[in-house]
Amino acid sequence: MADSESNVEGRKNSKHDEEEEDLWSAILNDVSSSASRKLPSNKSLVLLGNDGTGKTSLIVKLQTGVAEVKKGHAMEYSYINVYDEDRDDSTRLNVWIMDGDVRYKNLLKFAITKKSAKDVTVILIIDMSRPWTIMDTLNSWVHVLREHIHSLNLSPKELNEMEHNITKQFQEYVDPEQGEERKKIGSEEDDVVLPLDPNVLTDNLGFPIVVVCTKTDSMLSLEKERDYKNEHFDFLQQQIRRFCLKYGAGLVYTSVKESKNCNLLKKYLLHRIYGFPFRVPASVLDRESIFIPSGWDSVSKINILDEHMNHIKPEDAFEDHIKKPEYRRPIQDKELECEEEQSFLEKQQQALLKNPPPTGLSRPPGMTDMSKPRIPSSPGASRISPSGRAAGGAGSAIKSKEGVKVGAPGPGEGVLANFFNSLLSKKSNAQVGKSTVRQDASAELEKMTRTKKLANMENNSQSGSESS
């Protein structure tokens, strides 16, 4: 009896233990399933493009609740908040914005590392306001990206896996309008897909790439100012789509100014990175809002644009029709060269000798006739009369009743004449001219002093006679 009771109790305990194990396993399964359904936090966007293409403005437009554009230098870091309603989970999408100067390409090592290479999506930015730079921009930055991939030293297995994912995504694209999946060879377990068409994904870098054309609102100004026509924009679209087909990239035309395709670009990126549902079909009718997802395009679809081009052939060189405007230098004032002093004075002397001023015209008192050479005055040229008046010479003067000196040249006339004559002398006689000027100047100063003394004496004598 006791044994039966113990057996029953043992069965109850074992049953209870099994229930507890089932409960814990269920909890662990829920935790693991919820963890697998969570949004990953290690995904990144890397923006490559020239300066002035609007990289920072585009990211600000994709962010939620951010209105101010804060531009950095060399390498900018930002993020985009991501929220999934179905999973009720949120995360941050890391954003790296490279400077447009290729000198900073070494900074890519912080944005794309060997560990994070599988989680990076690359956006190539081109600018529609400067269409002649588009193809050079795409080719140069793809070259930078390829060099950086080689520098990561990824193993052949890792590279093959990344390239296989790009090929698979391209081949398994489903057009929402058609609603038909591409047929596969063999079973789904074998994961064998149809081979790619020629000229498709001929250069697989292993990175998801999206080409974003900004400032599409500038097409109207290109028509008015550059005389662009629809066939120019069709030819440009052909060149871009061929590039995208070569690298398996998607293409989105955007305008931050007019908010064109910005929301669509964000949804498409979240679809490519996190697998969010996306049901927007390709759009090629509106030239300012082109959208071509990766996997939709083909060579035959691109050739449809040939029907609208009458004067441009698809095989023509890009620069033959999308020409860079000629640089016109701004008109500047001519630079005036300063003429050498001696040559200028010689020209003035020759002009005065050829065309002397008319004799009928009087010169102001004290003005020297520069057309005639002047002989320097000697210290003894002036004579003093017994009455104390100056009898002549450079310092002589006649005093009127009011006591004002009139009718005689100023005492510095000889000095000025000698000064200009010394300027006209050759450089070899410069020292002689300087000594002559100094002698004449001292003589004139001596005469001026003597004249002043005589005038003072005369005034004193006159004032004494009047007082007596």
XYZ file of C-alpha atoms in Angstrom:
468
model
C 0.000 0.000 0.000
C 2.781 2.407 0.878
C 4.620 1.458 -2.327
C 1.609 2.279 -4.495
C 1.179 5.623 -2.824
C 4.835 6.469 -3.339
C 4.593 5.495 -7.026
C 1.586 7.771 -7.516
C 3.359 10.617 -5.802
C 6.456 10.032 -7.944
C 4.399 10.146 -11.142
C 2.830 13.432 -10.012
C 6.234 14.957 -9.331
C 7.610 13.864 -12.693
C 4.547 15.254 -14.432
C 4.996 18.534 -12.591
C 8.651 18.633 -13.607
C 7.729 18.028 -17.236
C 5.216 20.878 -17.130
C 7.823 23.216 -15.688
C 10.312 22.218 -18.422
C 7.694 22.835 -21.098
C 6.945 26.240 -19.594
C 10.592 27.242 -19.536
C 11.164 25.965 -23.061
C 8.172 27.951 -24.251
C 9.510 31.082 -22.582
C 12.944 30.517 -24.112
C 11.400 29.983 -27.526
C 9.425 33.206 -27.220
C 12.511 35.111 -26.167
C 14.592 33.690 -28.997
C 11.860 34.303 -31.558
C 11.346 37.881 -30.344
C 15.076 38.446 -30.424
C 15.220 37.209 -34.009
C 12.334 39.487 -34.932
C 14.006 42.574 -33.492
C 15.407 45.157 -35.837
C 19.187 44.926 -36.152
C 21.145 47.884 -34.854
C 24.310 47.445 -36.918
C 23.028 48.567 -40.329
C 24.637 51.579 -42.001
C 24.249 53.945 -44.931
C 27.315 55.446 -46.596
C 26.782 58.478 -48.853
C 29.374 59.233 -51.532
C 29.276 62.237 -53.862
C 30.836 65.542 -54.777
C 30.519 68.723 -52.743
C 27.322 70.685 -53.330
C 25.231 67.683 -54.394
C 22.960 67.945 -51.332
C 24.031 64.881 -49.324
C 23.420 66.413 -45.893
C 20.155 68.084 -46.939
C 18.866 64.753 -48.241
C 19.573 62.939 -44.970
C 17.929 65.738 -42.974
C 14.861 65.283 -45.185
C 14.804 61.549 -44.451
C 15.057 62.103 -40.706
C 11.959 62.663 -38.585
C 11.560 65.929 -36.701
C 14.866 67.448 -37.868
C 14.646 70.773 -39.685
C 18.088 72.304 -39.250
C 20.889 71.371 -41.622
C 24.217 71.033 -39.810
C 27.014 70.358 -42.231
C 30.214 68.797 -41.000
C 33.653 68.383 -42.456
C 35.595 65.419 -43.870
C 33.277 62.707 -42.486
C 29.840 63.392 -41.024
C 27.924 60.982 -38.826
C 24.182 60.988 -38.348
C 21.353 58.489 -37.963
C 17.768 57.850 -39.008
C 15.207 56.601 -36.492
C 13.490 53.434 -37.724
C 10.235 52.084 -36.286
C 8.424 48.888 -37.257
C 4.722 48.844 -36.363
C 4.370 45.105 -36.961
C 7.179 44.225 -34.588
C 6.587 47.200 -32.316
C 10.325 47.749 -32.317
C 12.613 50.636 -33.150
C 16.290 51.109 -33.948
C 18.726 53.549 -35.489
C 20.115 53.403 -38.998
C 23.680 54.740 -38.936
C 24.505 57.284 -41.624
C 28.016 58.204 -42.780
C 28.419 61.147 -45.171
C 31.769 61.409 -46.953
C 33.225 64.773 -47.892
C 33.254 65.496 -51.609
C 37.031 65.887 -51.624
C 38.662 62.600 -52.621
C 41.586 63.432 -50.326
C 39.442 62.217 -47.410
C 38.836 58.762 -48.903
C 40.990 57.188 -46.185
C 38.224 58.019 -43.703
C 36.076 55.286 -45.270
C 37.849 52.865 -42.950
C 35.654 54.197 -40.116
C 32.392 53.775 -42.052
C 33.089 50.463 -43.810
C 35.121 48.023 -41.781
C 35.870 44.384 -42.390
C 33.338 43.464 -39.721
C 30.540 45.795 -40.880
C 30.938 45.354 -44.653
C 27.969 42.958 -44.867
C 25.668 45.504 -43.227
C 26.479 48.560 -45.386
C 24.341 50.068 -48.137
C 26.033 52.614 -50.412
C 24.266 55.673 -51.855
C 25.909 57.478 -54.777
C 24.709 61.083 -55.012
C 24.619 62.932 -58.355
C 23.471 66.482 -59.047
C 20.998 67.310 -61.822
C 21.782 71.031 -61.635
C 25.238 70.168 -63.027
C 24.487 67.275 -65.400
C 27.899 67.400 -67.088
C 29.454 66.122 -63.821
C 27.159 63.120 -63.372
C 29.093 60.354 -65.127
C 32.459 61.512 -63.803
C 30.988 61.563 -60.290
C 29.644 58.012 -60.576
C 32.817 56.560 -62.066
C 35.200 58.303 -59.672
C 33.338 57.319 -56.500
C 32.856 53.730 -57.638
C 36.604 53.629 -58.154
C 37.110 54.900 -54.583
C 34.688 52.270 -53.263
C 36.411 49.472 -55.168
C 39.815 50.501 -53.826
C 38.474 50.480 -50.286
C 36.935 47.032 -50.720
C 40.312 45.670 -51.805
C 41.928 47.291 -48.771
C 39.584 45.374 -46.421
C 41.258 42.054 -47.389
C 37.997 40.135 -47.202
C 38.268 36.403 -47.670
C 37.095 34.902 -50.992
C 34.272 33.190 -49.118
C 32.994 36.468 -47.691
C 33.230 38.241 -51.040
C 31.419 35.420 -52.840
C 28.665 35.459 -50.239
C 28.191 39.237 -50.590
C 28.169 39.057 -54.383
C 25.735 36.149 -54.293
C 23.304 38.142 -52.141
C 23.343 41.029 -54.645
C 22.761 38.669 -57.561
C 19.962 36.864 -55.746
C 18.219 40.091 -54.805
C 18.427 41.318 -58.395
C 17.069 38.089 -59.862
C 14.287 37.602 -57.320
C 12.791 41.068 -57.749
C 9.017 40.964 -58.088
C 7.210 43.735 -59.957
C 4.164 44.703 -57.856
C 2.147 45.463 -60.986
C 2.825 42.110 -62.627
C 2.635 40.068 -59.432
C 4.658 37.262 -60.961
C 7.858 35.856 -59.572
C 10.685 34.947 -61.839
C 10.887 31.300 -62.610
C 13.668 29.253 -61.140
C 15.464 26.209 -62.421
C 15.155 23.273 -60.025
C 13.683 23.375 -56.530
C 13.761 26.239 -54.091
C 16.067 24.270 -51.812
C 18.791 24.286 -54.442
C 18.512 28.074 -54.596
C 19.281 28.065 -58.310
C 18.042 31.062 -60.287
C 17.961 32.004 -63.926
C 21.216 33.366 -65.332
C 21.530 37.084 -65.744
C 21.142 38.792 -69.073
C 24.246 40.169 -70.775
C 25.367 43.649 -69.620
C 23.620 43.111 -66.267
C 25.649 43.082 -63.046
C 28.869 42.802 -64.995
C 30.678 44.543 -62.103
C 29.360 43.137 -58.835
C 31.003 44.863 -55.861
C 29.035 42.920 -53.257
C 27.393 46.058 -51.813
C 23.769 47.155 -52.271
C 23.993 50.431 -54.228
C 21.348 53.088 -54.769
C 22.012 55.996 -57.138
C 20.156 59.121 -55.979
C 19.864 62.061 -58.352
C 19.197 65.280 -56.422
C 17.902 68.729 -57.480
C 15.704 67.434 -60.289
C 13.703 70.672 -60.019
C 16.591 72.354 -61.887
C 15.531 70.743 -65.175
C 13.371 73.756 -66.019
C 16.282 76.139 -65.605
C 18.436 73.861 -67.775
C 15.842 74.151 -70.524
C 15.811 77.930 -70.344
C 19.453 78.699 -69.690
C 21.253 75.778 -71.376
C 18.749 75.047 -74.134
C 18.271 71.445 -72.956
C 15.471 69.484 -74.604
C 13.645 66.294 -73.685
C 16.047 64.192 -75.713
C 18.947 65.530 -73.652
C 17.264 64.347 -70.466
C 16.406 61.005 -72.095
C 20.003 60.557 -73.191
C 21.161 61.427 -69.669
C 18.700 58.940 -68.167
C 19.982 56.244 -70.501
C 23.569 56.761 -69.385
C 22.631 56.626 -65.697
C 20.470 53.527 -66.090
C 23.218 51.682 -67.941
C 25.551 52.439 -65.084
C 22.981 51.182 -62.559
C 22.438 48.017 -64.593
C 26.178 47.358 -64.615
C 26.444 47.511 -60.807
C 22.946 46.239 -59.937
C 21.959 49.567 -58.390
C 18.568 51.159 -57.901
C 17.848 54.670 -59.208
C 15.780 57.418 -57.553
C 15.309 60.997 -58.809
C 14.664 63.344 -55.879
C 14.113 67.008 -55.112
C 14.470 68.102 -51.493
C 13.235 71.571 -52.424
C 9.935 70.241 -53.788
C 9.832 67.060 -51.620
C 9.786 64.751 -54.618
C 10.427 61.054 -53.984
C 12.069 61.706 -50.599
C 9.523 59.618 -48.699
C 9.654 56.962 -51.420
C 13.448 56.792 -51.112
C 13.202 56.239 -47.369
C 10.682 53.415 -47.780
C 12.794 51.786 -50.473
C 15.921 51.938 -48.292
C 14.101 50.415 -45.324
C 12.825 47.690 -47.635
C 16.316 46.887 -48.906
C 17.980 47.047 -45.468
C 15.351 45.686 -43.044
C 13.000 43.816 -45.366
C 10.009 46.110 -44.803
C 7.118 45.483 -47.221
C 7.298 47.632 -50.336
C 4.692 47.693 -53.079
C 5.643 50.752 -55.139
C 6.222 49.934 -58.820
C 8.854 51.461 -61.048
C 8.095 54.883 -62.547
C 9.703 56.277 -65.717
C 7.022 58.623 -67.051
C 7.711 61.748 -64.991
C 11.242 62.848 -65.875
C 11.682 64.587 -62.485
C 10.484 61.598 -60.421
C 12.188 58.586 -61.975
C 12.202 55.495 -59.761
C 13.779 52.229 -60.879
C 14.267 49.565 -58.182
C 17.166 47.179 -58.443
C 16.143 44.144 -60.521
C 13.444 45.847 -62.602
C 15.486 47.374 -65.405
C 16.935 45.731 -68.491
C 18.682 46.692 -71.727
C 15.452 46.377 -73.728
C 13.637 48.760 -71.369
C 16.440 51.300 -71.622
C 16.358 51.163 -75.418
C 12.738 52.336 -75.391
C 14.065 55.856 -74.851
C 15.624 55.735 -78.342
C 12.217 56.410 -79.845
C 12.136 59.930 -78.413
C 15.635 60.943 -79.496
C 15.863 62.387 -83.001
C 19.200 64.201 -83.033
C 21.075 62.146 -80.430
C 22.228 58.563 -80.816
C 22.531 56.250 -77.811
C 26.115 55.311 -78.704
C 27.268 58.944 -78.805
C 29.819 60.103 -76.278
C 28.388 61.640 -73.150
C 30.356 64.885 -73.426
C 29.190 65.416 -77.020
C 25.686 66.350 -75.876
C 25.957 67.054 -72.146
C 28.660 69.676 -72.465
C 30.320 71.530 -69.685
C 29.653 75.276 -69.996
C 32.593 77.378 -71.009
C 34.192 79.287 -68.235
C 34.087 83.011 -68.848
C 36.476 85.137 -66.918
C 34.890 88.134 -65.276
C 35.747 91.438 -66.900
C 38.353 93.205 -64.815
C 39.839 96.673 -65.045
C 43.129 96.872 -66.866
C 46.120 97.097 -64.638
C 47.934 100.415 -64.909
C 51.680 100.126 -65.022
C 53.595 102.870 -63.316
C 55.975 104.585 -65.718
C 59.567 105.169 -64.695
C 59.998 108.651 -63.260
C 62.826 109.896 -65.511
C 61.150 108.755 -68.733
C 57.890 110.431 -67.665
C 59.649 113.743 -66.977
C 61.574 113.581 -70.259
C 58.314 113.116 -72.166
C 56.812 116.107 -70.428
C 59.879 118.217 -71.265
C 59.753 117.224 -74.915
C 56.045 118.034 -75.079
C 56.656 121.484 -73.594
C 59.525 122.157 -76.011
C 57.406 121.191 -79.014
C 54.294 123.058 -77.897
C 55.307 126.004 -75.699
C 52.476 127.914 -74.053
C 51.309 131.092 -75.876
C 53.216 134.236 -74.922
C 50.015 136.216 -74.567
C 48.886 134.132 -71.652
C 50.175 135.315 -68.321
C 51.343 132.951 -65.653
C 50.497 133.288 -62.006
C 53.112 135.053 -59.862
C 55.874 132.723 -58.810
C 55.155 130.133 -61.594
C 58.316 129.136 -63.447
C 58.357 128.687 -67.213
C 59.374 125.046 -67.415
C 59.768 125.150 -71.204
C 62.985 127.193 -70.823
C 66.062 125.970 -68.994
C 66.872 127.993 -65.924
C 70.368 129.033 -64.929
C 70.847 128.691 -61.206
C 71.284 132.035 -59.456
C 74.502 132.804 -57.627
C 74.672 134.018 -54.051
C 75.823 137.478 -55.221
C 73.073 138.023 -57.751
C 71.110 140.307 -55.518
C 72.248 143.831 -54.775
C 71.246 146.022 -51.879
C 70.751 149.745 -52.418
C 72.122 152.301 -49.943
C 68.623 152.861 -48.662
C 68.401 149.172 -47.716
C 66.043 148.123 -50.511
C 66.771 145.106 -52.647
C 67.964 146.283 -56.058
C 67.186 143.116 -57.952
C 67.784 139.405 -58.051
C 65.704 136.500 -56.919
C 64.931 138.053 -53.552
C 64.043 141.564 -54.711
C 60.603 143.013 -54.147
C 58.736 146.317 -54.510
C 56.702 147.486 -51.586
C 53.444 149.327 -52.225
C 51.898 152.031 -50.086
C 49.975 149.443 -48.127
C 53.210 147.667 -47.320
C 52.511 144.572 -49.491
C 55.242 143.186 -51.745
C 54.091 142.842 -55.379
C 55.487 142.371 -58.837
C 58.489 140.178 -57.958
C 58.853 136.416 -58.048
C 59.045 134.522 -54.762
C 62.406 133.766 -53.208
C 61.983 129.997 -53.753
C 61.592 130.216 -57.549
C 65.196 129.347 -58.259
C 65.065 126.444 -55.857
C 61.996 124.993 -57.613
C 63.590 125.414 -61.028
C 66.760 123.714 -59.888
C 64.716 120.948 -58.296
C 62.885 120.093 -61.536
C 66.061 120.431 -63.561
C 67.725 117.956 -61.218
C 64.852 115.508 -61.745
C 65.412 115.733 -65.503
C 69.093 114.971 -65.161
C 70.380 111.520 -65.858
C 71.092 109.069 -63.134
C 74.804 109.378 -63.726
C 74.654 113.084 -62.717
C 72.376 112.486 -59.743
C 75.023 113.259 -57.155
C 76.099 116.483 -58.927
C 72.486 117.645 -59.146
C 71.958 117.009 -55.464
C 75.022 119.070 -54.460
C 73.967 121.948 -56.746
C 70.480 121.945 -55.281
C 71.898 122.053 -51.772
C 74.206 125.005 -52.669
C 71.416 126.932 -54.373
C 69.063 126.227 -51.523
C 71.569 127.505 -48.967
C 72.195 130.646 -51.095
C 68.510 131.334 -51.412
C 67.956 130.831 -47.717
C 70.808 133.281 -47.007
C 69.268 135.868 -49.376
C 65.849 135.418 -47.821
C 67.360 136.013 -44.363
C 69.215 139.135 -45.493
C 66.132 140.495 -47.267
C 64.054 139.973 -44.162
C 66.605 141.789 -42.026
C 66.725 144.743 -44.450
C 62.941 144.929 -44.518
C 62.831 144.974 -40.741
C 65.453 147.723 -40.638
C 63.479 149.775 -43.168
C 60.271 149.374 -41.237
C 62.016 150.400 -38.032
C 63.491 153.511 -39.680
C 60.138 154.510 -41.153
C 58.359 154.031 -37.842
C 61.062 156.171 -36.128
C 60.745 159.060 -38.613
C 56.940 159.068 -38.336
C 57.061 159.171 -34.543
C 59.492 162.114 -34.591
